[in-house]
Coordinates of C-alpha atoms in Angstrom, one line a residue:
X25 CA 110.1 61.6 -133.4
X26 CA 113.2 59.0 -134.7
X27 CA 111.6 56.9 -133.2
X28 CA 107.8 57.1 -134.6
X29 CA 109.6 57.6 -137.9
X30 CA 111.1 54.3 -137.8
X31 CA 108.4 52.5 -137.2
X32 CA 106.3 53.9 -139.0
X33 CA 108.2 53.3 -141.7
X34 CA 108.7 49.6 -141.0
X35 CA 104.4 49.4 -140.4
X36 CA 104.2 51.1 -144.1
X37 CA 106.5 48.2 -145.4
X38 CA 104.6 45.9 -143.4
X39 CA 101.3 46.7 -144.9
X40 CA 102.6 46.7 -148.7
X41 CA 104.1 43.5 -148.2
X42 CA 100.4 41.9 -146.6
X43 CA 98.7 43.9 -150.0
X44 CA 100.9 41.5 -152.2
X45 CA 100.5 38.4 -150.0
X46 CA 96.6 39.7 -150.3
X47 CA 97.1 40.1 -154.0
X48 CA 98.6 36.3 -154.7
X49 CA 96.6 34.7 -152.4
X50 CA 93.2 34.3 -153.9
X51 CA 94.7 34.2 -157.4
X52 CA 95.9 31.0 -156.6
X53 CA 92.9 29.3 -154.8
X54 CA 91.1 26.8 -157.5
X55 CA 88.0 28.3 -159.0
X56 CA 87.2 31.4 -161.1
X57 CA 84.2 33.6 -159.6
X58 CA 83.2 35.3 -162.8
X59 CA 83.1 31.7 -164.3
X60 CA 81.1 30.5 -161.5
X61 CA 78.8 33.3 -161.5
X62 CA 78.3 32.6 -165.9
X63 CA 78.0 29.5 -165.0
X64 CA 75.0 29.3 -162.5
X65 CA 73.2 32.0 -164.7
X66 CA 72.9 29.2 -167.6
X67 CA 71.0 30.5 -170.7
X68 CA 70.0 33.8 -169.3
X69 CA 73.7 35.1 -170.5
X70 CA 74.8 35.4 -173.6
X71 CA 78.8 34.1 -174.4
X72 CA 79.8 37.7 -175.1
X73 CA 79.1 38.9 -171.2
X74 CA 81.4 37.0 -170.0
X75 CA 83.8 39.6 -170.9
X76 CA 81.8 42.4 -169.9
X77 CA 81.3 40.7 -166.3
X78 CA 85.2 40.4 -166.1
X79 CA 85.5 44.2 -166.6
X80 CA 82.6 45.2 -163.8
X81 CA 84.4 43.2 -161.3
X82 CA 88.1 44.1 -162.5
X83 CA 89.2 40.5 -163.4
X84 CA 91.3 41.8 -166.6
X85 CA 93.5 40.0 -168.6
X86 CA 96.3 41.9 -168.6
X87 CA 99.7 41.1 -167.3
X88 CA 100.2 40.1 -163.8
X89 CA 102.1 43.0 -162.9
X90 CA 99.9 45.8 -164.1
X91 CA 96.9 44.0 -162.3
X92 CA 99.4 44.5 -159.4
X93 CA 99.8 48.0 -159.6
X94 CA 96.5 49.0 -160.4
X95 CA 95.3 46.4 -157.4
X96 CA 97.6 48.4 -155.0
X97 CA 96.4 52.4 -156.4
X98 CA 92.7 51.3 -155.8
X99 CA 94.0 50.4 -152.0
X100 CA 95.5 53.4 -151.3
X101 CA 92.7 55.4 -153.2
X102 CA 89.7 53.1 -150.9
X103 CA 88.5 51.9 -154.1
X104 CA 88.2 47.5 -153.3
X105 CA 85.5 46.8 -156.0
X106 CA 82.0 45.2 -155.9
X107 CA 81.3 42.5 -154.1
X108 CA 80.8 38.8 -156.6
X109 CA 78.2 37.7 -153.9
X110 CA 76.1 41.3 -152.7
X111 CA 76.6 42.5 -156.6
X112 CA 76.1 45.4 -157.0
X113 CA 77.5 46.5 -153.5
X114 CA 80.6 47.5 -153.1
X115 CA 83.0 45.9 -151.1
X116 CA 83.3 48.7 -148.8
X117 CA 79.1 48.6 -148.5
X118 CA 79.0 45.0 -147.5
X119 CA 82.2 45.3 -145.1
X120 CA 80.5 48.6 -143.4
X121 CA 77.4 46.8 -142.8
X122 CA 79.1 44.0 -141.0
X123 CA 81.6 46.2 -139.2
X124 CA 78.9 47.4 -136.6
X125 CA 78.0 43.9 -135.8
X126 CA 81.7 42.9 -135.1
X127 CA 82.9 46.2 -133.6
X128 CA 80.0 45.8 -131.1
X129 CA 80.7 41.8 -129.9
X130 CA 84.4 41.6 -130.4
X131 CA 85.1 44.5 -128.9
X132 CA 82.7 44.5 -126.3
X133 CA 83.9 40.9 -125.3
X134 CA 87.8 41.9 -125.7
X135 CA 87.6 45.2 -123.0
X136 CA 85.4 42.5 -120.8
X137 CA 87.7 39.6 -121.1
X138 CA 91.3 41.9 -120.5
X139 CA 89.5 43.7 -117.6
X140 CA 88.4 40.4 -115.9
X141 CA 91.2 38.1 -117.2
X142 CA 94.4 41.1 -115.9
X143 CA 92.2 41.3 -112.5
X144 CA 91.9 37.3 -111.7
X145 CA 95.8 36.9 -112.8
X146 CA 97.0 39.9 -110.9
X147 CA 95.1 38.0 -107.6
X148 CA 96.1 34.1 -108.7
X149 CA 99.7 35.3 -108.6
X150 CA 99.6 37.1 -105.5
X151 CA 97.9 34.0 -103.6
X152 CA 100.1 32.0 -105.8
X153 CA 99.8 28.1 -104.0
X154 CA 96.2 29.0 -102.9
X155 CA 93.0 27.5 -104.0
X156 CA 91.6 30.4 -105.7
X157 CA 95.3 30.5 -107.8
X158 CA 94.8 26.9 -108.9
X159 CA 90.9 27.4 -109.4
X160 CA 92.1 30.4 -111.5
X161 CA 95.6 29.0 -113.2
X162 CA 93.3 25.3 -114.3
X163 CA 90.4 27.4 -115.5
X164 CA 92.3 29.4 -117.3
X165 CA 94.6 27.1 -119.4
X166 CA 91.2 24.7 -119.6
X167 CA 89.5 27.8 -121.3
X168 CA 92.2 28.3 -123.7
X169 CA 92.8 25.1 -124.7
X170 CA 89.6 24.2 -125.9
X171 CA 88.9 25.4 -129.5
X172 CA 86.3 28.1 -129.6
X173 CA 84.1 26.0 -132.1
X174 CA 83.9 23.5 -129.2
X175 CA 83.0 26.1 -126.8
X176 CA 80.6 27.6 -129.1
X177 CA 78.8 24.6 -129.8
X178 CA 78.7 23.3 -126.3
X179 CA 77.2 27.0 -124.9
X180 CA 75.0 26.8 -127.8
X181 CA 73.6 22.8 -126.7
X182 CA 73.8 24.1 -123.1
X183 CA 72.1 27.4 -122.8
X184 CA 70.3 27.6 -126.3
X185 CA 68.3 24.1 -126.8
X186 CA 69.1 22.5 -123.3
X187 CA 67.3 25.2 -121.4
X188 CA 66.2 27.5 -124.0
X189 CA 66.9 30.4 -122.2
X190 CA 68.4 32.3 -125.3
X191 CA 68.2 32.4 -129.0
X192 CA 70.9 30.4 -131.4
X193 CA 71.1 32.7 -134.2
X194 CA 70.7 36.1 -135.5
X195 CA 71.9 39.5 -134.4
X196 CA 68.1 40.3 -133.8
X197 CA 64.3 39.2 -133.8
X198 CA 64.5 38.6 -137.6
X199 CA 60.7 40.2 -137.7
X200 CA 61.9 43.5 -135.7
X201 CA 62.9 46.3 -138.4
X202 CA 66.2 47.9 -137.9
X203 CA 65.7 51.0 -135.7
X204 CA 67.1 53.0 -133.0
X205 CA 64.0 51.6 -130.1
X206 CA 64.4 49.8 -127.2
X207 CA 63.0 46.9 -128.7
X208 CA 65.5 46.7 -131.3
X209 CA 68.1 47.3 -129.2
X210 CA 67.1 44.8 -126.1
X211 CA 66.8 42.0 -128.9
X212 CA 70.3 42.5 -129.4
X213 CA 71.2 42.4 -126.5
X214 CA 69.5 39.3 -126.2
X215 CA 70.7 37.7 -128.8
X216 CA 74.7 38.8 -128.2
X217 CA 74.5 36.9 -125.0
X218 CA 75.2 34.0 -126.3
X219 CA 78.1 34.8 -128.6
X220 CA 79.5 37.1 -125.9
X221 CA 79.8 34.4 -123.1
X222 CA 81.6 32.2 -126.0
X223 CA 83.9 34.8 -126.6
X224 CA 84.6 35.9 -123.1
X225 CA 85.0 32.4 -122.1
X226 CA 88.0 32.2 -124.9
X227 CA 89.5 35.3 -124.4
X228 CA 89.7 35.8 -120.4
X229 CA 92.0 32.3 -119.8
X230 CA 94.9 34.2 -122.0
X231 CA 94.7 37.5 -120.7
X232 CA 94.4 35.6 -117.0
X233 CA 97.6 33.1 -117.2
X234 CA 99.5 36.4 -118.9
X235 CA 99.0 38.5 -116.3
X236 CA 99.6 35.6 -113.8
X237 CA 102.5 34.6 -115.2
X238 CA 104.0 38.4 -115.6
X239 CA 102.9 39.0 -112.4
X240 CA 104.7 35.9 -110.3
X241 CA 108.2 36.6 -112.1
X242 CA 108.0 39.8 -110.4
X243 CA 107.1 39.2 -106.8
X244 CA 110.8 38.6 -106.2
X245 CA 112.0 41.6 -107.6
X246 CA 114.2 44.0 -104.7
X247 CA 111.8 47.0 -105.3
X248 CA 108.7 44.9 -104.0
X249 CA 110.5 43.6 -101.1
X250 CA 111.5 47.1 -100.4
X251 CA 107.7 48.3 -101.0
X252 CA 107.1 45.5 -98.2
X253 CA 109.8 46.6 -95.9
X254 CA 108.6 50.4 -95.8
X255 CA 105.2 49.3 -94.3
X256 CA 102.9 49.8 -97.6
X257 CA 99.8 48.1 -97.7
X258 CA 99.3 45.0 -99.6
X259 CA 96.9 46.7 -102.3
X260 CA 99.3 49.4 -103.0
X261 CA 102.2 47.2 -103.4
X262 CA 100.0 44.6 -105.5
X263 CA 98.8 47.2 -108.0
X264 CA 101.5 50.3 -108.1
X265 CA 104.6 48.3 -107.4
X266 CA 104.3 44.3 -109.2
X267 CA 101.1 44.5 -111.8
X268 CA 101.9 48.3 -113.1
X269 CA 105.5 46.4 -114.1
X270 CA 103.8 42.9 -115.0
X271 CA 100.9 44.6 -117.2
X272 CA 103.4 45.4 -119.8
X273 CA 103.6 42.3 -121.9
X274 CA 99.7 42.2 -121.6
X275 CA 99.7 45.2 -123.6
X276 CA 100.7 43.1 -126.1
X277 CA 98.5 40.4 -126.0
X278 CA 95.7 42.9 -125.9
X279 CA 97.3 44.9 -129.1
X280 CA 96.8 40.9 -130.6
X281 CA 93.0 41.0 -129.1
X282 CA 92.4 44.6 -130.7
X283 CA 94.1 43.2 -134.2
X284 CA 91.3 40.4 -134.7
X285 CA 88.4 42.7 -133.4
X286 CA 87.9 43.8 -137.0
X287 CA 88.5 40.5 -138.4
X288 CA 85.8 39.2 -136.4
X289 CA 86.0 35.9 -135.0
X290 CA 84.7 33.6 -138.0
X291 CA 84.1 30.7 -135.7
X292 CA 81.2 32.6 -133.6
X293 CA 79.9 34.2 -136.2
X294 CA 79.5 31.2 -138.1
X295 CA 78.0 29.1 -135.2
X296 CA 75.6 31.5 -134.2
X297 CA 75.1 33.2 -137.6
X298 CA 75.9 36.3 -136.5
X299 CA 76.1 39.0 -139.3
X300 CA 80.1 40.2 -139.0
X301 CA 82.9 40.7 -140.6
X302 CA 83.9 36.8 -139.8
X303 CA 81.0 35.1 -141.2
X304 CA 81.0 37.6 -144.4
X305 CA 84.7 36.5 -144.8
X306 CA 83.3 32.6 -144.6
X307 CA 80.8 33.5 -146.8
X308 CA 82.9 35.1 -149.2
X309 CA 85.4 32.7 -149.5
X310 CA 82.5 29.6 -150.6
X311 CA 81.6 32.3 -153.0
X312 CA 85.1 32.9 -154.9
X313 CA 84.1 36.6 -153.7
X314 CA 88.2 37.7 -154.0
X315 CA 87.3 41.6 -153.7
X316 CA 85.5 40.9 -150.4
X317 CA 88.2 38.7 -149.5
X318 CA 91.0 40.8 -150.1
X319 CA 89.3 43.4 -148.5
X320 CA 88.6 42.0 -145.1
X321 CA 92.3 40.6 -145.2
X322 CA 93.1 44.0 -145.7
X323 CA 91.0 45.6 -142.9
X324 CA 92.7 42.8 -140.6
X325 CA 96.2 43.4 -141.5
X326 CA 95.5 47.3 -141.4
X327 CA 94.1 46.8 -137.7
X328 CA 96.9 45.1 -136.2
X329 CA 99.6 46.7 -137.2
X330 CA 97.6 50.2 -136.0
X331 CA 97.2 48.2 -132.7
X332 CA 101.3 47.6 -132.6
X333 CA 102.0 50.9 -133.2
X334 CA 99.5 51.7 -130.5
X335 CA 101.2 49.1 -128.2
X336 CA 104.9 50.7 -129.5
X337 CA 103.7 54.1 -127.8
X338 CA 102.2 52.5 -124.8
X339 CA 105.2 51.3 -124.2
X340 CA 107.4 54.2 -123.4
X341 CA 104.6 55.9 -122.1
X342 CA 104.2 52.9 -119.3
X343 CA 108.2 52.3 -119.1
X344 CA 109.6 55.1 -117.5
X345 CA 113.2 53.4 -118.7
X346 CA 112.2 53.7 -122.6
X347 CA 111.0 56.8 -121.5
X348 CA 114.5 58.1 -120.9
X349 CA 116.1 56.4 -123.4

């Protein structure tokens, strides 16, 4: 329970100190939305609603600090405004809307990538010198060293407009309504293929040169050579004895993978216009739309410290030696 406390604790200081960086940070980017907004409506508004449209959307002009506190009371209370852009939506509105989408492909493509990225590393480093280990081990870094706009693009050339075997945009047939049918639901499916492969194709090389990595400073360890010695199979030993021990700092790689699922990857989302939480952040920011933007910062910083404290737990739970400490 000391324990718990504690970090709890240090999560809860974590996340007041991300509200304030959250709070400075689009006060200091050039541009003012409201004015923008005034602006781009010409003669439809009069002078004196320019004051009125600083109150809807919270922009007051009082000191710094009390826009501060009242900034942090609306956090804690779930109260993040109206969206500049989607007016009159609330933030929470246009961020629940895109959470579906992003919950669906990011963490669809993260449990794919750590299942199939843990199970190539845990065989690379137990073949370590073989051809499937360097097939694995180059594929792997090559995948994770190329930027996932490239990838994105060049999945998009290859399988969208070179073959035209799926579509380049959208979450779904724009002309299908929204529904619960098998339609509606095969078109997204068909039309997450695409971002999915991008994704997976990212995400697997890390999980795969973690677990490799893990897994071959292990293999020399006296407890696998005496797993070997008392005539246990090669399975058992791979999977009880070395990757049970090695899996340990993947936790935390995945806990990193969980953290950005509800940020969305903007990238993607961008590329293939895909409706989440990543491509509402883009849009938000080339609107001046600070409540949206704060908010999704928020949502980000809230998910991965969650995922820590997840990973924090994990940890004893997996360790039998931070178990009895």
């Amino acid at each position: 329970m000391a324990f718990l406390l504690r970090r709890l604790c240090f999560y809860l200081a974590a996340f007041v100190a991300a509200a304030t960086i959250n709070f400075f940070l689009p006060r200091l980017m050039p541009g003012d939305p409201v004015q923008i907004m005034f602006s781009s409506a010409g003669a439809e508004l009069p002078p004196e609603s320019l004051q009125a449209l600083k109150l809807t959307f919270g922009f007051v002009d009082g000191p710094l600090w009390q826009q501060y506190l009242t900034y942090l009371g609306s956090i804690f209370s779930g109260d993040l405004g109206r969206s500049i852009k989607y007016f009159p939506l609330p933030v929470t509105t246009v961020l629940g809307n895109a959470l579906v989408w992003t919950v669906g492909l990011m963490g669809t493509a993260t449990i794919i990538s750590f299942t199939l990225g843990t199970f190539l590393g845990i065989l690379a480093a137990w073949r370590r010198g073989s051809l499937f280990d360097v097939i694995v081990s180059v594929g792997a870094i090559f995948a994770t060293s190329v930027p996932a706009v490239v990838t994105s693009l060049i999945v998009v050339f290859f399988f969208g407009f070179t073959l035209n075997w799926f579509p380049t945009g959208y979450a779904a047939d724009p002309a299908l309504d929204p529904a619960f049918t098998l339609q509606y639901l095969g078109s997204v499916l068909y039309h997450g293929i695409l971002p999915m492969l991008t994704l997976c194709t990212v995400l697997t090389g890390g999980f795969a040169v973690t677990m490799r990595n893990n897994m071959i400073n292990l293999l020399g360890e006296d407890y696998i050579v005496m797993a070997r010695a008392k005539g246990l199979s090669d399975g058992h030993v791979m999977l009880w004895y070395a990757a049970r021990n090695a899996l340990l700092p993947t936790v935390s790689s995945l806990a990193i993978a969980i953290g950005t699922i509800l940020g969305g990857s903007l990238v993607t989302e961008v590329v293939f216009n895909y409706p989440g939480l990543g491509n509402i952040l883009y849009q938000a920011i080339l609107a001046r739309d600070y409540p949206v933007i704060q908010g999704q910062l928020l949502i980000m910083t809230a998910t991965m410290l969650v995922a820590n404290f997840i990973v924090d737990v994990s940890y004893v739970l997996l360790d039998p030696r931070l178990k009895k400490a």
